[in-house]
Amino acid sequence: MAILETDRLTKSFGALAAVSGVSLAIEAGTLHSIIGPNGAGKTTFFNLLTGALAPTSGTIALDGRDITGTPAHRVPHLGLARSFQRTNVFPAFSLFDNVWVAAFARAPSRKGIAWRSADRYPEARERALAALADVGLAGKADRPVREISHGEQRQLELAIALAASPRVLLLDEPAAGLAPEETKKLVALMRGLKGRYTIVLIEHKMDIIMSVSDRVSVMHFGSLIAEGTPAEIQKNAEVRRAYLGGVAA
Amino acid sequence: MSRALIAILAAIVVLPLVVRPAIASEIWIFAIFGLGLNLLLGYTGLLSFGQSTFFGSAAYVAGWLLKHYAINVFLALGIGVAVGAASAALVGYLCVQRSGLYFIMLTFALNQLFYFIAYQWTGVTGGEDGMPGIPRPDFLGIDFGEPLPYYAFVSALFLLSLWIMKRIVESPLGKILQAIRENEVRAEALGYDTARFKLAAFVIGGAFSGLAGVLYAMLFGIVPLEAIGFVTSGNVVFATLIGGSGSLYGPVIGSFVFIWLSESVSTLWARWPLLLGVAFVIVVLFFRGGVVEAWARFSAWRERKWRSSRQTG
């Protein structure tokens, strides 16, 4: 059954339809990739799913329930978490505080929020440490963000999303700007996360897409032009024309 | 006990021996005011240029009740805190709808609105003449009319305020406010209703401002019109930045520097604000973290020097 489903989702900026009539069903437990050239509307699509932007028309359903128009700060509580294409963390914080803030947002109880010491929420603390351990940053919990490398910041970006204990994880180009070895580590990490979460992945690097995805959807000028298994997408002529352009032809 | 707390306790004891008790009291009152602002400015990253709205409103309301109904001193403080928080809830609700420059201008404009209400409503506030004749009622036989008992009272309330603020900034709320300062978009994406948290910072800051306002009115026996004016709002921002907005103790040090300079140097030299101006320029150019950062850097430099002299010697 589809855990996340959009129906003719559209977002227009003036005359430009950045996302145009996208109907997509994400099956629970799968890793579903969305690919497409720059400007195809992939990130805008994520912004619609997370409530950062309101759609012009169309609906979004989570577990069959219509969640269209839910404000951005409510969406994480429905079990949807995202990472950002450009690292979007809390620069003056330690790595631990970065993930702790994400974990506490989903704490079962905010009792004593203005009075009790922040150290005295063991559940949030454990979830924060587990998220750092998941991405391999447990040893650097107390380091400030400015002291870690770009690759590690990308891992932190992912850890923040994980700390929110989501059911659906929306990852926006987690490999952006990574060196080849770092990319390999990330692919291994994605394989580990697969199955534990339903993952929607926006990515440019075809080798990542082809090796981790269960299904692939292709966006072009705001519309979906193809969907299938990685093998099917690779063979699809229309995709080759749109996405790979002259290189493959 | 931390070193900062020891230093503050020592200052509380020594201060009335060095300066007039009224000035000593004013320093701690202004420090309470600064603590409230700093939750907004330093922790949440919101520059409010309208803190005297809450300070002045509380001073007028509690002052009026003290004067006409001779209410109990703690009741007056409680009312001041409530008025400060309520006026901050009203102003904050409007201001958090906008950000950046528009936010700052809104805090300023609403401050001016309250100022002109106080200016026009002469029957209650006394307008330009201020509201004089505010008593300091006795409590349990302690005569707060005497400068030293009142100083002790103010100092105790300052320590209480500092402790409460310390608890707040070390709580999850303190961390969430800092997260909003660092990256509001991400904080919202994590599931925090950032507008509500910013409003909470306003209300708490307003409560502290209100407490300071009532203590100020009782200290001088008058609520001058300037208590609700933009110069007072500017002064508390000024003092907090000089002390260091990045830390809990910054506004305390800032208040100390600001009040001490304004009260002692001003009698010697009428152009004393020039000195403050120079201090402010130095802070902005070289020590964005104020006196607190300057001190930390000086300590680090001294330690390096001490180490290298041991190695060579």
XYZ file of C-alpha atoms in Angstrom:
562
model
C 0.000 0.000 0.000
C 1.180 3.499 -0.771
C 2.298 5.314 2.366
C 2.673 8.641 0.583
C 0.627 9.600 -2.434
C 0.183 12.771 -4.441
C -2.677 13.416 -6.812
C -2.171 15.877 -9.683
C 0.022 18.024 -7.426
C 0.752 21.391 -9.036
C 2.710 24.468 -8.039
C 2.755 27.512 -10.291
C 4.856 30.620 -9.886
C 3.081 33.055 -12.155
C 3.078 31.528 -15.614
C 5.690 28.924 -14.698
C 4.432 25.553 -13.480
C 7.383 24.348 -11.400
C 5.480 21.190 -10.510
C 2.732 20.226 -12.893
C 0.110 17.570 -12.213
C 2.419 15.123 -10.446
C 0.640 11.939 -9.327
C 3.047 9.686 -7.510
C 2.611 6.783 -5.106
C 5.423 5.794 -2.753
C 5.107 2.228 -1.473
C 5.884 1.682 2.212
C 9.360 0.351 2.890
C 10.758 1.108 -0.568
C 13.447 3.457 -1.751
C 11.932 5.561 -4.479
C 14.198 7.903 -6.429
C 13.204 11.018 -8.286
C 15.591 12.055 -11.005
C 15.537 14.789 -13.598
C 17.626 17.621 -15.007
C 18.304 20.764 -12.976
C 15.179 22.863 -12.674
C 12.867 19.902 -13.262
C 10.964 20.747 -10.061
C 12.263 18.005 -7.776
C 13.117 20.235 -4.803
C 9.892 22.207 -5.272
C 8.076 18.868 -5.094
C 9.759 18.198 -1.724
C 8.841 21.695 -0.548
C 5.220 20.879 -1.311
C 5.373 17.558 0.529
C 6.837 19.186 3.660
C 4.465 22.150 3.704
C 7.228 24.685 3.045
C 5.202 25.716 -0.019
C 1.438 25.485 -0.475
C 0.379 23.718 -3.682
C -1.610 25.634 -6.296
C -3.787 22.553 -6.773
C -3.765 18.809 -6.149
C -3.532 16.805 -2.943
C -1.019 14.988 -0.760
C -2.051 11.948 1.262
C -0.127 10.172 4.005
C -1.478 6.730 4.946
C -4.513 7.577 2.860
C -5.233 10.695 4.899
C -5.271 14.065 3.138
C -2.511 16.249 4.603
C -2.581 19.010 1.959
C -2.111 22.440 3.557
C -0.583 21.166 6.812
C 1.773 23.908 8.094
C 5.495 23.165 7.813
C 5.972 22.838 11.568
C 3.227 20.189 11.829
C 4.477 17.948 9.033
C 7.406 16.409 10.979
C 4.932 15.278 13.631
C 3.129 13.242 10.978
C 6.331 11.266 10.437
C 7.800 13.047 7.435
C 11.386 14.322 7.727
C 13.667 15.792 5.109
C 17.295 16.594 4.512
C 18.312 19.570 2.433
C 20.277 19.826 -0.782
C 22.400 22.619 0.623
C 23.625 21.872 4.120
C 21.130 23.490 6.441
C 22.253 22.990 10.022
C 22.745 25.052 13.193
C 26.268 26.406 12.663
C 27.107 27.538 16.212
C 25.952 24.259 17.780
C 27.865 21.079 18.483
C 26.941 18.065 16.367
C 25.084 16.636 19.341
C 23.013 19.786 19.831
C 22.145 19.786 16.140
C 20.596 16.340 16.323
C 19.251 16.867 19.840
C 17.081 19.770 18.692
C 15.704 17.496 15.961
C 15.087 14.661 18.417
C 13.436 16.855 21.044
C 10.997 18.233 18.448
C 9.458 14.750 18.370
C 9.736 14.030 22.097
C 6.615 12.299 23.419
C 6.267 14.970 26.085
C 7.526 18.542 26.307
C 6.874 18.709 30.027
C 9.191 21.115 31.830
C 10.303 22.650 28.533
C 11.200 26.032 30.051
C 12.488 24.819 33.364
C 14.027 21.354 33.360
C 17.634 21.024 32.219
C 17.947 20.001 28.561
C 20.175 17.110 29.713
C 17.285 15.528 31.542
C 15.390 14.182 28.563
C 16.950 10.726 28.200
C 14.676 9.666 25.346
C 15.642 12.609 23.129
C 19.275 12.168 24.107
C 19.312 8.495 23.123
C 17.608 9.184 19.813
C 20.100 11.976 19.080
C 23.093 9.753 19.846
C 21.619 6.895 17.816
C 21.179 9.200 14.800
C 24.809 10.322 15.031
C 25.917 6.709 15.359
C 23.826 5.752 12.297
C 25.780 8.136 10.072
C 29.121 7.384 11.737
C 29.586 10.645 13.622
C 29.190 9.328 17.176
C 32.838 10.048 17.959
C 32.468 13.719 17.088
C 29.317 14.504 19.062
C 30.877 17.361 21.008
C 32.665 19.005 18.102
C 31.287 22.264 16.697
C 29.939 22.203 13.142
C 32.647 24.511 11.794
C 35.334 21.969 12.687
C 34.031 19.139 10.533
C 34.531 18.565 6.806
C 31.982 19.146 4.078
C 31.397 15.408 3.770
C 30.745 15.149 7.486
C 28.347 18.071 7.295
C 26.396 16.137 4.679
C 26.285 13.182 7.087
C 25.119 15.515 9.858
C 22.396 16.810 7.558
C 21.200 13.230 7.241
C 21.513 12.574 10.993
C 19.252 15.554 11.742
C 16.569 14.032 9.529
C 17.013 10.611 11.173
C 16.830 12.034 14.704
C 13.251 13.099 14.020
C 12.380 9.354 13.918
C 10.448 9.643 10.673
C 8.520 6.960 8.821
C 9.176 8.626 5.482
C 12.582 10.128 4.836
C 12.885 12.709 2.071
C 16.512 13.075 1.005
C 17.415 15.940 -1.299
C 20.712 15.132 -3.034
C 22.535 13.748 0.001
C 25.635 13.219 -2.153
C 25.849 16.840 -3.328
C 29.482 17.927 -3.446
C 30.889 14.656 -2.096
C 34.211 13.180 -3.185
C 34.088 9.667 -4.764
C 35.140 7.837 -1.561
C 32.619 9.827 0.485
C 29.946 8.961 -2.049
C 30.766 5.281 -1.660
C 30.369 5.584 2.109
C 27.054 7.318 1.612
C 25.771 4.574 -0.673
C 26.658 2.009 1.979
C 24.835 4.135 4.532
C 21.761 4.364 2.298
C 21.725 0.595 1.928
C 21.718 0.343 5.728
C 18.800 2.763 6.035
C 16.806 1.031 3.323
C 14.034 -1.093 4.754
C 14.123 0.744 8.087
C 12.515 3.773 6.512
C 10.491 4.551 3.448
C 12.903 6.738 1.505
C 12.257 9.237 -1.264
C 15.561 10.213 -2.824
C 16.361 13.089 -5.146
C 19.683 12.441 -6.794
C 21.761 13.358 -9.817
C 24.410 10.702 -9.682
C 23.141 7.827 -11.809
C 25.397 5.212 -10.207
C 23.802 5.877 -6.823
C 20.290 5.790 -8.271
C 20.834 2.554 -10.127
C 22.434 0.749 -7.217
C 20.039 1.616 -4.379
C 16.596 2.381 -5.846
C 13.597 0.073 -5.905
C 11.726 2.426 -8.187
C 12.674 5.507 -10.152
C 10.473 8.384 -11.293
C 11.699 10.877 -13.847
C 10.716 14.546 -13.748
C 11.120 16.917 -16.638
C 9.847 20.519 -16.773
C 7.691 19.909 -13.687
C 5.979 16.752 -14.961
C 6.560 13.057 -14.445
C 7.585 11.534 -17.751
C 8.403 7.980 -16.697
C 8.366 5.586 -13.778
C 9.760 2.093 -13.367
C 12.522 -0.063 -11.969
C 16.069 1.221 -12.437
C 16.587 -1.219 -15.327
C 13.425 -0.086 -17.093
C 14.341 3.569 -16.704
C 17.790 2.975 -18.122
C 16.267 1.510 -21.271
C 13.516 4.117 -21.643
C 14.081 6.148 -24.803
C 12.142 9.215 -23.672
C 14.166 9.399 -20.469
C 17.360 9.211 -22.430
C 16.282 12.098 -24.618
C 15.106 14.283 -21.748
C 17.534 13.507 -19.032
C 20.696 12.276 -20.611
C 20.319 14.545 -23.624
C 23.048 14.485 -26.226
C 25.402 12.429 -24.061
C 23.451 9.193 -24.500
C 22.178 9.796 -27.995
C 29.813 27.695 42.810
C 30.951 29.072 39.512
C 33.506 31.848 39.308
C 30.966 34.162 37.695
C 28.600 33.746 40.627
C 31.380 34.419 43.161
C 32.321 37.579 41.254
C 28.702 38.745 41.250
C 28.252 38.055 44.984
C 31.465 39.959 45.706
C 30.272 42.862 43.548
C 26.947 42.948 45.391
C 28.793 43.301 48.707
C 31.423 45.791 47.568
C 29.334 48.008 45.295
C 27.444 50.065 47.934
C 30.811 50.897 49.554
C 32.118 52.339 46.300
C 29.111 54.132 44.827
C 25.936 55.615 46.267
C 23.440 52.838 47.163
C 20.906 54.299 44.723
C 23.360 53.814 41.844
C 24.271 50.369 43.107
C 20.565 49.458 43.124
C 20.123 50.901 39.652
C 22.915 48.671 38.330
C 21.159 45.464 39.408
C 17.755 46.739 38.287
C 19.131 47.542 34.867
C 20.803 44.133 34.840
C 17.390 42.450 35.333
C 16.099 44.549 32.430
C 19.096 43.446 30.335
C 18.593 39.756 31.180
C 15.085 40.005 29.750
C 16.250 41.695 26.562
C 19.090 39.243 26.108
C 16.729 36.273 25.892
C 15.435 37.969 22.735
C 18.620 39.573 21.435
C 21.333 37.106 22.381
C 19.482 33.801 22.485
C 16.727 34.187 19.898
C 18.510 36.684 17.655
C 15.655 39.195 17.766
C 16.657 42.828 18.109
C 13.829 44.454 20.041
C 14.056 48.212 20.073
C 10.987 48.532 22.217
C 11.777 46.978 25.592
C 10.864 50.154 27.491
C 7.233 49.489 26.504
C 7.141 46.690 29.073
C 9.452 48.406 31.565
C 7.433 51.637 31.502
C 3.956 50.069 31.432
C 4.769 47.987 34.504
C 6.263 51.003 36.273
C 3.166 53.124 35.607
C 0.594 50.515 36.587
C 2.365 49.285 39.721
C 3.443 52.835 40.607
C -0.117 54.075 40.386
C -1.401 51.256 42.584
C 1.392 51.825 45.114
C 0.643 55.517 45.209
C -3.145 55.424 45.415
C -3.881 52.101 47.084
C -0.686 51.553 49.087
C -0.489 47.937 47.966
C 1.944 45.414 49.384
C 5.425 45.548 47.877
C 5.315 41.953 46.613
C 1.885 42.505 45.117
C 3.326 45.514 43.295
C 6.167 43.376 41.937
C 3.763 40.634 40.909
C 1.550 43.134 39.103
C 4.612 44.616 37.412
C 5.695 41.189 36.169
C 2.165 40.485 34.910
C 1.851 43.860 33.151
C 5.300 43.428 31.598
C 4.413 39.950 30.344
C 0.955 40.971 29.098
C 2.179 44.041 27.213
C 4.985 41.920 25.727
C 2.428 39.310 24.635
C 0.470 41.998 22.802
C 3.498 43.689 21.209
C 5.253 40.371 20.559
C 2.220 38.865 18.860
C 2.257 41.677 16.312
C 6.030 41.791 15.892
C 6.749 38.078 15.329
C 4.575 38.222 12.195
C 7.505 39.971 10.488
C 11.250 39.488 10.475
C 14.459 41.434 9.978
C 14.222 45.180 9.617
C 10.414 45.170 9.666
C 10.467 43.368 12.984
C 12.807 45.959 14.499
C 10.737 48.866 13.165
C 7.556 47.333 14.573
C 9.040 47.037 18.063
C 10.130 50.656 17.780
C 6.825 51.939 16.392
C 4.770 50.195 19.068
C 7.119 51.607 21.693
C 6.393 55.092 20.327
C 2.678 54.339 20.482
C 2.897 53.471 24.182
C 5.108 56.512 24.749
C 2.535 58.878 23.284
C -0.256 57.304 25.289
C 1.782 57.982 28.430
C 2.589 61.479 27.175
C -1.064 62.363 26.521
C -2.708 60.640 29.467
C -1.545 63.259 31.915
C -4.315 62.563 34.453
C -2.705 59.224 35.254
C 0.913 59.333 34.103
C 1.600 63.028 34.701
C 2.757 63.303 31.098
C 6.068 65.106 30.794
C 6.277 65.701 34.542
C 6.248 61.997 35.264
C 4.369 60.185 38.008
C 5.915 61.260 41.339
C 5.245 60.234 44.909
C 5.645 56.482 44.589
C 6.273 54.992 48.021
C 8.431 52.065 49.041
C 6.172 50.305 51.517
C 7.625 48.573 54.588
C 7.557 44.842 54.641
C 7.596 42.807 57.896
C 9.024 45.799 59.707
C 11.862 46.285 57.219
C 11.977 49.914 56.135
C 12.625 49.831 52.412
C 12.622 53.628 52.486
C 16.209 53.350 53.717
C 18.693 52.959 50.853
C 20.601 49.918 52.134
C 17.666 47.617 52.944
C 16.225 48.451 49.542
C 19.578 47.704 47.960
C 19.636 44.301 49.663
C 16.086 43.676 48.449
C 16.983 44.599 44.861
C 20.130 42.456 44.989
C 18.158 39.434 46.191
C 15.626 39.875 43.400
C 18.438 40.232 40.885
C 19.981 36.944 42.052
C 16.578 35.283 41.817
C 16.136 36.652 38.275
C 19.588 35.483 37.262
C 18.882 31.997 38.596
C 15.546 31.815 36.774
C 17.120 33.017 33.536
C 19.919 30.471 33.901
C 17.341 27.701 34.234
C 15.482 28.968 31.166
C 18.505 29.221 28.873
C 19.705 25.752 29.923
C 16.265 24.218 29.358
C 15.022 22.834 26.031
C 13.338 26.183 25.468
C 16.729 27.917 25.632
C 18.140 25.517 23.066
C 15.155 25.857 20.754
C 15.397 29.655 20.876
C 19.073 29.415 19.954
C 18.194 27.027 17.141
C 15.746 29.638 15.840
C 18.520 32.223 16.012
C 20.898 29.933 14.125
C 18.501 28.759 11.430
C 14.817 29.533 11.718
C 13.841 27.693 8.524
C 15.409 24.455 9.727
C 13.919 24.821 13.212
C 10.484 25.117 11.625
C 11.189 22.149 9.328
C 12.037 20.103 12.435
C 8.585 20.679 13.823
C 8.816 23.798 15.984
C 6.181 26.485 15.660
C 8.817 29.205 15.610
C 6.375 32.119 15.885
C 5.051 30.714 19.158
C 8.552 30.224 20.539
C 9.526 33.767 19.620
C 6.374 34.993 21.339
C 7.351 32.999 24.440
C 10.741 34.742 24.438
C 8.935 38.085 24.268
C 6.638 37.271 27.163
C 9.461 36.041 29.392
C 11.602 39.052 28.457
C 8.621 41.298 29.160
C 8.154 39.783 32.618
C 11.775 40.563 33.484
C 11.383 44.099 32.091
C 8.259 44.570 34.185
C 10.026 43.517 37.376
C 12.843 45.938 36.592
C 10.347 48.725 35.856
C 8.608 48.452 39.235
C 11.913 48.277 41.122
C 13.042 51.366 39.212
C 9.866 53.293 40.081
C 10.269 52.442 43.774
C 13.975 53.273 43.701
C 13.503 56.855 42.519
C 9.944 57.343 43.800
C 8.896 58.515 40.351
C 8.126 57.141 36.904
C 9.640 59.680 34.523
C 8.248 59.814 30.986
C 11.641 58.596 29.690
C 10.998 55.256 31.414
C 8.762 54.354 28.487
C 10.721 56.256 25.826
C 12.914 54.963 23.028
C 16.103 56.187 24.716
C 15.508 53.673 27.517
C 14.902 50.944 24.907
C 18.126 51.943 23.177
C 20.111 52.063 26.414
C 19.308 48.480 27.351
C 20.312 47.270 23.874
C 23.472 49.335 24.130
C 24.378 48.018 27.576
C 23.692 44.417 26.586
C 25.836 44.649 23.451
C 28.710 46.241 25.370
C 28.560 43.517 27.996
C 28.171 40.752 25.440
C 24.892 39.437 24.053
C 26.257 35.947 23.520
C 26.312 34.950 27.165
C 24.120 34.844 30.244
C 26.328 37.282 32.173
C 26.893 39.763 29.329
C 23.966 42.044 30.173
C 24.990 42.058 33.854
C 28.456 43.331 32.987
C 26.953 45.700 30.421
C 24.606 47.169 32.994
C 27.516 47.640 35.370
C 29.589 49.485 32.748
C 26.674 51.519 31.437
C 25.163 52.709 34.733
C 28.521 53.274 36.353
C 29.731 55.387 33.425
C 26.488 57.304 33.118
C 26.186 58.056 36.826
C 29.774 58.680 37.871
C 31.447 60.089 34.767
C 28.456 62.242 33.867
C 29.022 64.393 36.969
C 32.592 65.071 35.877
C 32.060 65.472 32.184
C 28.813 66.418 30.496
C 29.870 64.847 27.199
C 30.151 61.362 28.683
C 27.981 59.694 26.029
C 31.014 60.233 23.761
C 32.863 57.663 25.870
C 30.005 55.214 25.484
C 30.027 55.832 21.766
C 33.724 55.021 21.577
C 33.229 51.897 23.692
C 30.382 50.821 21.418
C 32.440 51.312 18.255
C 35.285 49.256 19.739
C 32.886 46.478 20.664
C 31.259 46.374 17.242
C 34.567 46.462 15.363
C 36.717 44.191 17.498
C 34.736 42.344 20.166
C 31.381 41.295 18.825
C 30.901 39.295 22.013
C 31.347 42.426 24.161
C 33.276 42.620 27.415
C 32.736 38.884 27.980
C 34.564 38.019 24.758
C 37.277 40.635 25.358
C 37.940 39.083 28.749
C 38.015 35.537 27.356
C 40.510 36.581 24.683
C 42.637 38.422 27.209
C 42.708 35.329 29.459
C 43.688 33.107 26.539
C 46.454 35.533 25.550
C 47.767 35.695 29.121
C 47.819 31.907 29.350
C 49.693 31.556 26.068
C 52.220 34.133 27.243
C 52.626 32.372 30.586
C 53.167 29.019 28.858
C 55.702 30.348 26.373
C 57.650 32.145 29.139
C 57.824 28.851 31.049
C 59.136 27.040 27.986
C 61.818 29.593 27.226
C 62.677 30.138 30.916
